[in-house]
């Protein structure tokens, strides 16, 4: 004995036009196969109405507006980029107050112990050269196995203040030496001590040769510093001996750092 099962007919939709009609309208019990749809994507805002700058950036328009290098005529001129032109800018060293030509002129004036030229020091006093000499002295001392960065810097500051006070006390009301100029002169006259520190690397520790060489360089630094002090400020000519004695004490202390 067999059972018969009734199978409902399967109707495929053929569209709205050829009489197929809507299958759900003819038989609401039939399941309608849903066509998969694309995932939800938010609509992109228009370039003109966007409040985010990079959302409205157009590569094509940017490429068309820049047609040449900066400074050459065309859409990419310096005026269209906010007037950024670095041809008229000063060199970086000049903006930092470092003038290598002046430093070299002042250094050459110290190299001759018998004829120091105070004119180059009168024009402008700087601390760039003294800082280089300070770093050079610290470097040579480091090569000798002595770490004296803080000691040398502290002694330079104290020596500058000491010489400034002594000079103005001797000159009295006629003294017009400022601390900046005094520090610059003391720093530039450290050049003989720097050379002594470099030579001492090749001189044996014991013996009187080391002391004789140190005495020569101390005399060199004292003479240069005394001449510059008297020439750059008023009221020091009559007290040259006392100023030379103060300078001798200063550079003797630095030479003792090198010797011992």
PDB file of N, CA and C in Angstrom, residues 9-84:
ATOM      1  N   UNK A   9       3.787  22.985  -6.199  1.00  0.00           N
ATOM      2  CA  UNK A   9       4.590  23.402  -7.373  1.00  0.00           C
ATOM      3  C   UNK A   9       5.537  24.539  -7.005  1.00  0.00           C
ATOM      4  N   UNK A  10       6.698  24.505  -7.633  1.00  0.00           N
ATOM      5  CA  UNK A  10       7.723  25.552  -7.444  1.00  0.00           C
ATOM      6  C   UNK A  10       7.595  26.540  -8.581  1.00  0.00           C
ATOM      7  N   UNK A  11       7.377  27.768  -8.237  1.00  0.00           N
ATOM      8  CA  UNK A  11       7.202  28.822  -9.243  1.00  0.00           C
ATOM      9  C   UNK A  11       8.379  29.782  -9.116  1.00  0.00           C
ATOM     10  N   UNK A  12       9.103  29.967 -10.177  1.00  0.00           N
ATOM     11  CA  UNK A  12      10.236  30.901 -10.210  1.00  0.00           C
ATOM     12  C   UNK A  12       9.765  32.245 -10.735  1.00  0.00           C
ATOM     13  N   UNK A  13      10.145  33.297 -10.047  1.00  0.00           N
ATOM     14  CA  UNK A  13       9.711  34.619 -10.523  1.00  0.00           C
ATOM     15  C   UNK A  13      10.387  34.968 -11.835  1.00  0.00           C
ATOM     16  N   UNK A  14       9.624  35.465 -12.762  1.00  0.00           N
ATOM     17  CA  UNK A  14      10.135  35.831 -14.097  1.00  0.00           C
ATOM     18  C   UNK A  14      10.091  37.325 -14.329  1.00  0.00           C
ATOM     19  N   UNK A  15       9.870  38.100 -13.281  1.00  0.00           N
ATOM     20  CA  UNK A  15       9.860  39.556 -13.471  1.00  0.00           C
ATOM     21  C   UNK A  15       8.447  40.081 -13.471  1.00  0.00           C
ATOM     22  N   UNK A  16       8.374  41.358 -13.580  1.00  0.00           N
ATOM     23  CA  UNK A  16       7.063  42.013 -13.547  1.00  0.00           C
ATOM     24  C   UNK A  16       6.403  42.041 -14.893  1.00  0.00           C
ATOM     25  N   UNK A  17       7.205  41.878 -15.894  1.00  0.00           N
ATOM     26  CA  UNK A  17       6.625  42.001 -17.243  1.00  0.00           C
ATOM     27  C   UNK A  17       6.188  40.731 -17.863  1.00  0.00           C
ATOM     28  N   UNK A  18       6.267  39.711 -18.128  1.00  0.00           N
ATOM     29  CA  UNK A  18       5.836  38.559 -18.913  1.00  0.00           C
ATOM     30  C   UNK A  18       4.757  37.771 -18.281  1.00  0.00           C
ATOM     31  N   UNK A  19       3.928  38.348 -17.452  1.00  0.00           N
ATOM     32  CA  UNK A  19       2.811  37.612 -16.886  1.00  0.00           C
ATOM     33  C   UNK A  19       3.179  36.799 -15.707  1.00  0.00           C
ATOM     34  N   UNK A  20       4.427  36.848 -15.281  1.00  0.00           N
ATOM     35  CA  UNK A  20       4.813  36.045 -14.115  1.00  0.00           C
ATOM     36  C   UNK A  20       4.168  36.585 -12.860  1.00  0.00           C
ATOM     37  N   UNK A  21       4.128  37.936 -12.757  1.00  0.00           N
ATOM     38  CA  UNK A  21       3.514  38.552 -11.585  1.00  0.00           C
ATOM     39  C   UNK A  21       4.314  38.299 -10.328  1.00  0.00           C
ATOM     40  N   UNK A  22       3.706  38.515  -9.219  1.00  0.00           N
ATOM     41  CA  UNK A  22       4.320  38.314  -7.919  1.00  0.00           C
ATOM     42  C   UNK A  22       3.909  36.969  -7.388  1.00  0.00           C
ATOM     43  N   UNK A  23       4.839  36.050  -7.073  1.00  0.00           N
ATOM     44  CA  UNK A  23       4.432  34.722  -6.584  1.00  0.00           C
ATOM     45  C   UNK A  23       3.756  34.800  -5.240  1.00  0.00           C
ATOM     46  N   UNK A  24       4.084  35.776  -4.434  1.00  0.00           N
ATOM     47  CA  UNK A  24       3.439  35.876  -3.132  1.00  0.00           C
ATOM     48  C   UNK A  24       1.982  36.282  -3.255  1.00  0.00           C
ATOM     49  N   UNK A  25       1.690  37.018  -4.332  1.00  0.00           N
ATOM     50  CA  UNK A  25       0.276  37.397  -4.514  1.00  0.00           C
ATOM     51  C   UNK A  25      -0.577  36.206  -4.872  1.00  0.00           C
ATOM     52  N   UNK A  26      -0.036  35.238  -5.666  1.00  0.00           N
ATOM     53  CA  UNK A  26      -0.806  34.049  -6.032  1.00  0.00           C
ATOM     54  C   UNK A  26      -0.879  33.058  -4.904  1.00  0.00           C
ATOM     55  N   UNK A  27       0.150  32.838  -4.217  1.00  0.00           N
ATOM     56  CA  UNK A  27       0.146  31.867  -3.126  1.00  0.00           C
ATOM     57  C   UNK A  27       0.966  32.441  -1.989  1.00  0.00           C
ATOM     58  N   UNK A  28       0.374  32.948  -0.955  1.00  0.00           N
ATOM     59  CA  UNK A  28       1.148  33.564   0.130  1.00  0.00           C
ATOM     60  C   UNK A  28       1.941  32.573   0.954  1.00  0.00           C
ATOM     61  N   UNK A  29       1.668  31.248   0.847  1.00  0.00           N
ATOM     62  CA  UNK A  29       2.408  30.261   1.634  1.00  0.00           C
ATOM     63  C   UNK A  29       3.780  29.929   1.054  1.00  0.00           C
ATOM     64  N   UNK A  30       4.023  30.356  -0.167  1.00  0.00           N
ATOM     65  CA  UNK A  30       5.307  30.046  -0.791  1.00  0.00           C
ATOM     66  C   UNK A  30       6.396  30.953  -0.225  1.00  0.00           C
ATOM     67  N   UNK A  31       7.568  30.362  -0.047  1.00  0.00           N
ATOM     68  CA  UNK A  31       8.709  31.134   0.434  1.00  0.00           C
ATOM     69  C   UNK A  31       9.384  31.835  -0.730  1.00  0.00           C
ATOM     70  N   UNK A  32       9.625  33.083  -0.512  1.00  0.00           N
ATOM     71  CA  UNK A  32      10.305  33.874  -1.555  1.00  0.00           C
ATOM     72  C   UNK A  32      11.797  33.911  -1.262  1.00  0.00           C
ATOM     73  N   UNK A  33      12.581  33.519  -2.217  1.00  0.00           N
ATOM     74  CA  UNK A  33      14.029  33.526  -2.064  1.00  0.00           C
ATOM     75  C   UNK A  33      14.533  34.962  -2.175  1.00  0.00           C
ATOM     76  N   UNK A  34      15.240  35.409  -1.076  1.00  0.00           N
ATOM     77  CA  UNK A  34      15.733  36.781  -1.022  1.00  0.00           C
ATOM     78  C   UNK A  34      17.106  36.882  -1.703  1.00  0.00           C
ATOM     79  N   UNK A  35      17.221  37.882  -2.461  1.00  0.00           N
ATOM     80  CA  UNK A  35      18.496  38.135  -3.133  1.00  0.00           C
ATOM     81  C   UNK A  35      19.438  38.836  -2.153  1.00  0.00           C
ATOM     82  N   UNK A  36      20.632  38.297  -1.948  1.00  0.00           N
ATOM     83  CA  UNK A  36      21.559  38.952  -0.999  1.00  0.00           C
ATOM     84  C   UNK A  36      21.928  40.376  -1.450  1.00  0.00           C
ATOM     85  N   UNK A  37      21.943  41.249  -0.489  1.00  0.00           N
ATOM     86  CA  UNK A  37      22.264  42.656  -0.772  1.00  0.00           C
ATOM     87  C   UNK A  37      23.651  42.985  -0.239  1.00  0.00           C
ATOM     88  N   UNK A  38      24.194  44.039  -0.759  1.00  0.00           N
ATOM     89  CA  UNK A  38      25.532  44.485  -0.319  1.00  0.00           C
ATOM     90  C   UNK A  38      25.465  44.994   1.108  1.00  0.00           C
ATOM     91  N   UNK A  39      26.562  44.858   1.885  1.00  0.00           N
ATOM     92  CA  UNK A  39      26.549  45.370   3.266  1.00  0.00           C
ATOM     93  C   UNK A  39      26.361  46.882   3.290  1.00  0.00           C
ATOM     94  N   UNK A  40      25.994  47.331   4.464  1.00  0.00           N
ATOM     95  CA  UNK A  40      25.694  48.756   4.608  1.00  0.00           C
ATOM     96  C   UNK A  40      26.974  49.581   4.512  1.00  0.00           C
ATOM     97  N   UNK A  41      26.935  50.558   3.668  1.00  0.00           N
ATOM     98  CA  UNK A  41      28.052  51.467   3.500  1.00  0.00           C
ATOM     99  C   UNK A  41      27.539  52.885   3.672  1.00  0.00           C
ATOM    100  N   UNK A  42      28.185  53.650   4.608  1.00  0.00           N
ATOM    101  CA  UNK A  42      27.726  55.035   4.786  1.00  0.00           C
ATOM    102  C   UNK A  42      28.062  55.874   3.576  1.00  0.00           C
ATOM    103  N   UNK A  43      27.214  56.756   3.292  1.00  0.00           N
ATOM    104  CA  UNK A  43      27.417  57.625   2.135  1.00  0.00           C
ATOM    105  C   UNK A  43      28.566  58.587   2.389  1.00  0.00           C
ATOM    106  N   UNK A  44      29.406  58.764   1.379  1.00  0.00           N
ATOM    107  CA  UNK A  44      30.538  59.670   1.518  1.00  0.00           C
ATOM    108  C   UNK A  44      30.053  61.114   1.444  1.00  0.00           C
ATOM    109  N   UNK A  45      30.546  61.947   2.391  1.00  0.00           N
ATOM    110  CA  UNK A  45      30.120  63.345   2.324  1.00  0.00           C
ATOM    111  C   UNK A  45      30.771  64.051   1.149  1.00  0.00           C
ATOM    112  N   UNK A  46      30.112  65.065   0.700  1.00  0.00           N
ATOM    113  CA  UNK A  46      30.626  65.834  -0.427  1.00  0.00           C
ATOM    114  C   UNK A  46      31.881  66.588  -0.028  1.00  0.00           C
ATOM    115  N   UNK A  47      32.738  66.857  -1.022  1.00  0.00           N
ATOM    116  CA  UNK A  47      34.013  67.531  -0.722  1.00  0.00           C
ATOM    117  C   UNK A  47      33.804  68.944  -0.219  1.00  0.00           C
ATOM    118  N   UNK A  48      32.745  69.590  -0.677  1.00  0.00           N
ATOM    119  CA  UNK A  48      32.507  70.970  -0.267  1.00  0.00           C
ATOM    120  C   UNK A  48      31.902  71.070   1.117  1.00  0.00           C
ATOM    121  N   UNK A  49      31.131  70.047   1.528  1.00  0.00           N
ATOM    122  CA  UNK A  49      30.452  70.100   2.815  1.00  0.00           C
ATOM    123  C   UNK A  49      31.208  69.384   3.925  1.00  0.00           C
ATOM    124  N   UNK A  50      32.416  68.848   3.631  1.00  0.00           N
ATOM    125  CA  UNK A  50      33.153  68.111   4.657  1.00  0.00           C
ATOM    126  C   UNK A  50      33.838  69.088   5.596  1.00  0.00           C
ATOM    127  N   UNK A  51      33.791  68.756   6.885  1.00  0.00           N
ATOM    128  CA  UNK A  51      34.443  69.596   7.883  1.00  0.00           C
ATOM    129  C   UNK A  51      35.827  69.091   8.244  1.00  0.00           C
ATOM    130  N   UNK A  52      36.197  67.900   7.753  1.00  0.00           N
ATOM    131  CA  UNK A  52      37.516  67.330   8.018  1.00  0.00           C
ATOM    132  C   UNK A  52      38.423  67.671   6.846  1.00  0.00           C
ATOM    133  N   UNK A  53      39.592  68.282   7.083  1.00  0.00           N
ATOM    134  CA  UNK A  53      40.410  68.752   5.962  1.00  0.00           C
ATOM    135  C   UNK A  53      40.861  67.646   5.034  1.00  0.00           C
ATOM    136  N   UNK A  54      41.338  66.513   5.598  1.00  0.00           N
ATOM    137  CA  UNK A  54      41.887  65.497   4.713  1.00  0.00           C
ATOM    138  C   UNK A  54      40.810  64.728   3.966  1.00  0.00           C
ATOM    139  N   UNK A  55      39.530  64.827   4.399  1.00  0.00           N
ATOM    140  CA  UNK A  55      38.456  64.173   3.664  1.00  0.00           C
ATOM    141  C   UNK A  55      38.155  64.898   2.363  1.00  0.00           C
ATOM    142  N   UNK A  56      38.457  66.195   2.331  1.00  0.00           N
ATOM    143  CA  UNK A  56      38.136  66.969   1.141  1.00  0.00           C
ATOM    144  C   UNK A  56      39.368  67.232   0.284  1.00  0.00           C
ATOM    145  N   UNK A  57      40.482  66.531   0.557  1.00  0.00           N
ATOM    146  CA  UNK A  57      41.692  66.762  -0.216  1.00  0.00           C
ATOM    147  C   UNK A  57      41.573  66.058  -1.562  1.00  0.00           C
ATOM    148  N   UNK A  58      41.885  66.789  -2.582  1.00  0.00           N
ATOM    149  CA  UNK A  58      41.811  66.253  -3.939  1.00  0.00           C
ATOM    150  C   UNK A  58      43.217  66.236  -4.522  1.00  0.00           C
ATOM    151  N   UNK A  59      43.705  65.038  -4.843  1.00  0.00           N
ATOM    152  CA  UNK A  59      45.061  64.911  -5.355  1.00  0.00           C
ATOM    153  C   UNK A  59      45.191  65.569  -6.718  1.00  0.00           C
ATOM    154  N   UNK A  60      44.162  65.435  -7.515  1.00  0.00           N
ATOM    155  CA  UNK A  60      44.214  66.016  -8.853  1.00  0.00           C
ATOM    156  C   UNK A  60      44.339  67.520  -8.830  1.00  0.00           C
ATOM    157  N   UNK A  61      43.556  68.151  -7.970  1.00  0.00           N
ATOM    158  CA  UNK A  61      43.626  69.611  -7.898  1.00  0.00           C
ATOM    159  C   UNK A  61      44.945  70.073  -7.323  1.00  0.00           C
ATOM    160  N   UNK A  62      45.499  69.311  -6.338  1.00  0.00           N
ATOM    161  CA  UNK A  62      46.794  69.684  -5.764  1.00  0.00           C
ATOM    162  C   UNK A  62      47.909  69.523  -6.782  1.00  0.00           C
ATOM    163  N   UNK A  63      47.848  68.476  -7.592  1.00  0.00           N
ATOM    164  CA  UNK A  63      48.873  68.264  -8.609  1.00  0.00           C
ATOM    165  C   UNK A  63      48.803  69.320  -9.696  1.00  0.00           C
ATOM    166  N   UNK A  64      47.567  69.763 -10.043  1.00  0.00           N
ATOM    167  CA  UNK A  64      47.431  70.778 -11.070  1.00  0.00           C
ATOM    168  C   UNK A  64      47.879  72.146 -10.593  1.00  0.00           C
ATOM    169  N   UNK A  65      47.735  72.407  -9.252  1.00  0.00           N
ATOM    170  CA  UNK A  65      48.144  73.710  -8.727  1.00  0.00           C
ATOM    171  C   UNK A  65      49.644  73.803  -8.561  1.00  0.00           C
ATOM    172  N   UNK A  66      50.374  72.684  -8.442  1.00  0.00           N
ATOM    173  CA  UNK A  66      51.820  72.690  -8.286  1.00  0.00           C
ATOM    174  C   UNK A  66      52.427  72.220  -9.592  1.00  0.00           C
ATOM    175  N   UNK A  67      52.944  73.151 -10.360  1.00  0.00           N
ATOM    176  CA  UNK A  67      53.459  72.811 -11.682  1.00  0.00           C
ATOM    177  C   UNK A  67      54.954  73.015 -11.800  1.00  0.00           C
ATOM    178  N   UNK A  68      55.618  73.468 -10.708  1.00  0.00           N
ATOM    179  CA  UNK A  68      57.046  73.692 -10.813  1.00  0.00           C
ATOM    180  C   UNK A  68      57.663  73.807  -9.449  1.00  0.00           C
ATOM    181  N   UNK A  69      58.976  73.838  -9.363  1.00  0.00           N
ATOM    182  CA  UNK A  69      59.644  73.966  -8.059  1.00  0.00           C
ATOM    183  C   UNK A  69      59.429  75.339  -7.457  1.00  0.00           C
ATOM    184  N   UNK A  70      59.750  75.444  -6.195  1.00  0.00           N
ATOM    185  CA  UNK A  70      59.572  76.705  -5.478  1.00  0.00           C
ATOM    186  C   UNK A  70      60.519  77.748  -6.044  1.00  0.00           C
ATOM    187  N   UNK A  71      59.995  78.944  -6.264  1.00  0.00           N
ATOM    188  CA  UNK A  71      60.816  80.037  -6.753  1.00  0.00           C
ATOM    189  C   UNK A  71      60.793  80.167  -8.255  1.00  0.00           C
ATOM    190  N   UNK A  72      60.166  79.208  -9.010  1.00  0.00           N
ATOM    191  CA  UNK A  72      60.073  79.263 -10.456  1.00  0.00           C
ATOM    192  C   UNK A  72      58.638  79.597 -10.806  1.00  0.00           C
ATOM    193  N   UNK A  73      58.450  80.374 -11.853  1.00  0.00           N
ATOM    194  CA  UNK A  73      57.109  80.807 -12.227  1.00  0.00           C
ATOM    195  C   UNK A  73      56.181  79.647 -12.467  1.00  0.00           C
ATOM    196  N   UNK A  74      54.908  79.899 -12.288  1.00  0.00           N
ATOM    197  CA  UNK A  74      53.908  78.864 -12.431  1.00  0.00           C
ATOM    198  C   UNK A  74      53.060  78.772 -11.206  1.00  0.00           C
ATOM    199  N   UNK A  75      52.241  77.724 -11.159  1.00  0.00           N
ATOM    200  CA  UNK A  75      51.348  77.555 -10.031  1.00  0.00           C
ATOM    201  C   UNK A  75      52.067  77.255  -8.747  1.00  0.00           C
ATOM    202  N   UNK A  76      53.336  76.755  -8.805  1.00  0.00           N
ATOM    203  CA  UNK A  76      54.064  76.407  -7.598  1.00  0.00           C
ATOM    204  C   UNK A  76      55.033  77.486  -7.158  1.00  0.00           C
ATOM    205  N   UNK A  77      54.727  78.732  -7.399  1.00  0.00           N
ATOM    206  CA  UNK A  77      55.603  79.815  -6.978  1.00  0.00           C
ATOM    207  C   UNK A  77      55.598  79.946  -5.480  1.00  0.00           C
ATOM    208  N   UNK A  78      56.579  80.699  -4.975  1.00  0.00           N
ATOM    209  CA  UNK A  78      56.702  80.853  -3.533  1.00  0.00           C
ATOM    210  C   UNK A  78      55.554  81.647  -2.953  1.00  0.00           C
ATOM    211  N   UNK A  79      54.907  82.505  -3.755  1.00  0.00           N
ATOM    212  CA  UNK A  79      53.785  83.282  -3.233  1.00  0.00           C
ATOM    213  C   UNK A  79      52.584  82.418  -2.967  1.00  0.00           C
ATOM    214  N   UNK A  80      52.367  81.353  -3.766  1.00  0.00           N
ATOM    215  CA  UNK A  80      51.221  80.484  -3.543  1.00  0.00           C
ATOM    216  C   UNK A  80      51.419  79.563  -2.357  1.00  0.00           C
ATOM    217  N   UNK A  81      52.655  79.403  -1.890  1.00  0.00           N
ATOM    218  CA  UNK A  81      52.916  78.546  -0.743  1.00  0.00           C
ATOM    219  C   UNK A  81      53.155  79.349   0.524  1.00  0.00           C
ATOM    220  N   UNK A  82      52.586  80.513   0.605  1.00  0.00           N
ATOM    221  CA  UNK A  82      52.690  81.322   1.815  1.00  0.00           C
ATOM    222  C   UNK A  82      53.933  82.176   1.846  1.00  0.00           C
ATOM    223  N   UNK A  83      54.595  82.368   0.704  1.00  0.00           N
ATOM    224  CA  UNK A  83      55.767  83.233   0.659  1.00  0.00           C
ATOM    225  C   UNK A  83      56.986  82.640   1.320  1.00  0.00           C
ATOM    226  N   UNK A  84      57.124  81.305   1.337  1.00  0.00           N
ATOM    227  CA  UNK A  84      58.271  80.671   1.989  1.00  0.00           C
ATOM    228  C   UNK A  84      59.476  80.749   1.064  1.00  0.00           C
TER     229      UNK A  84
END
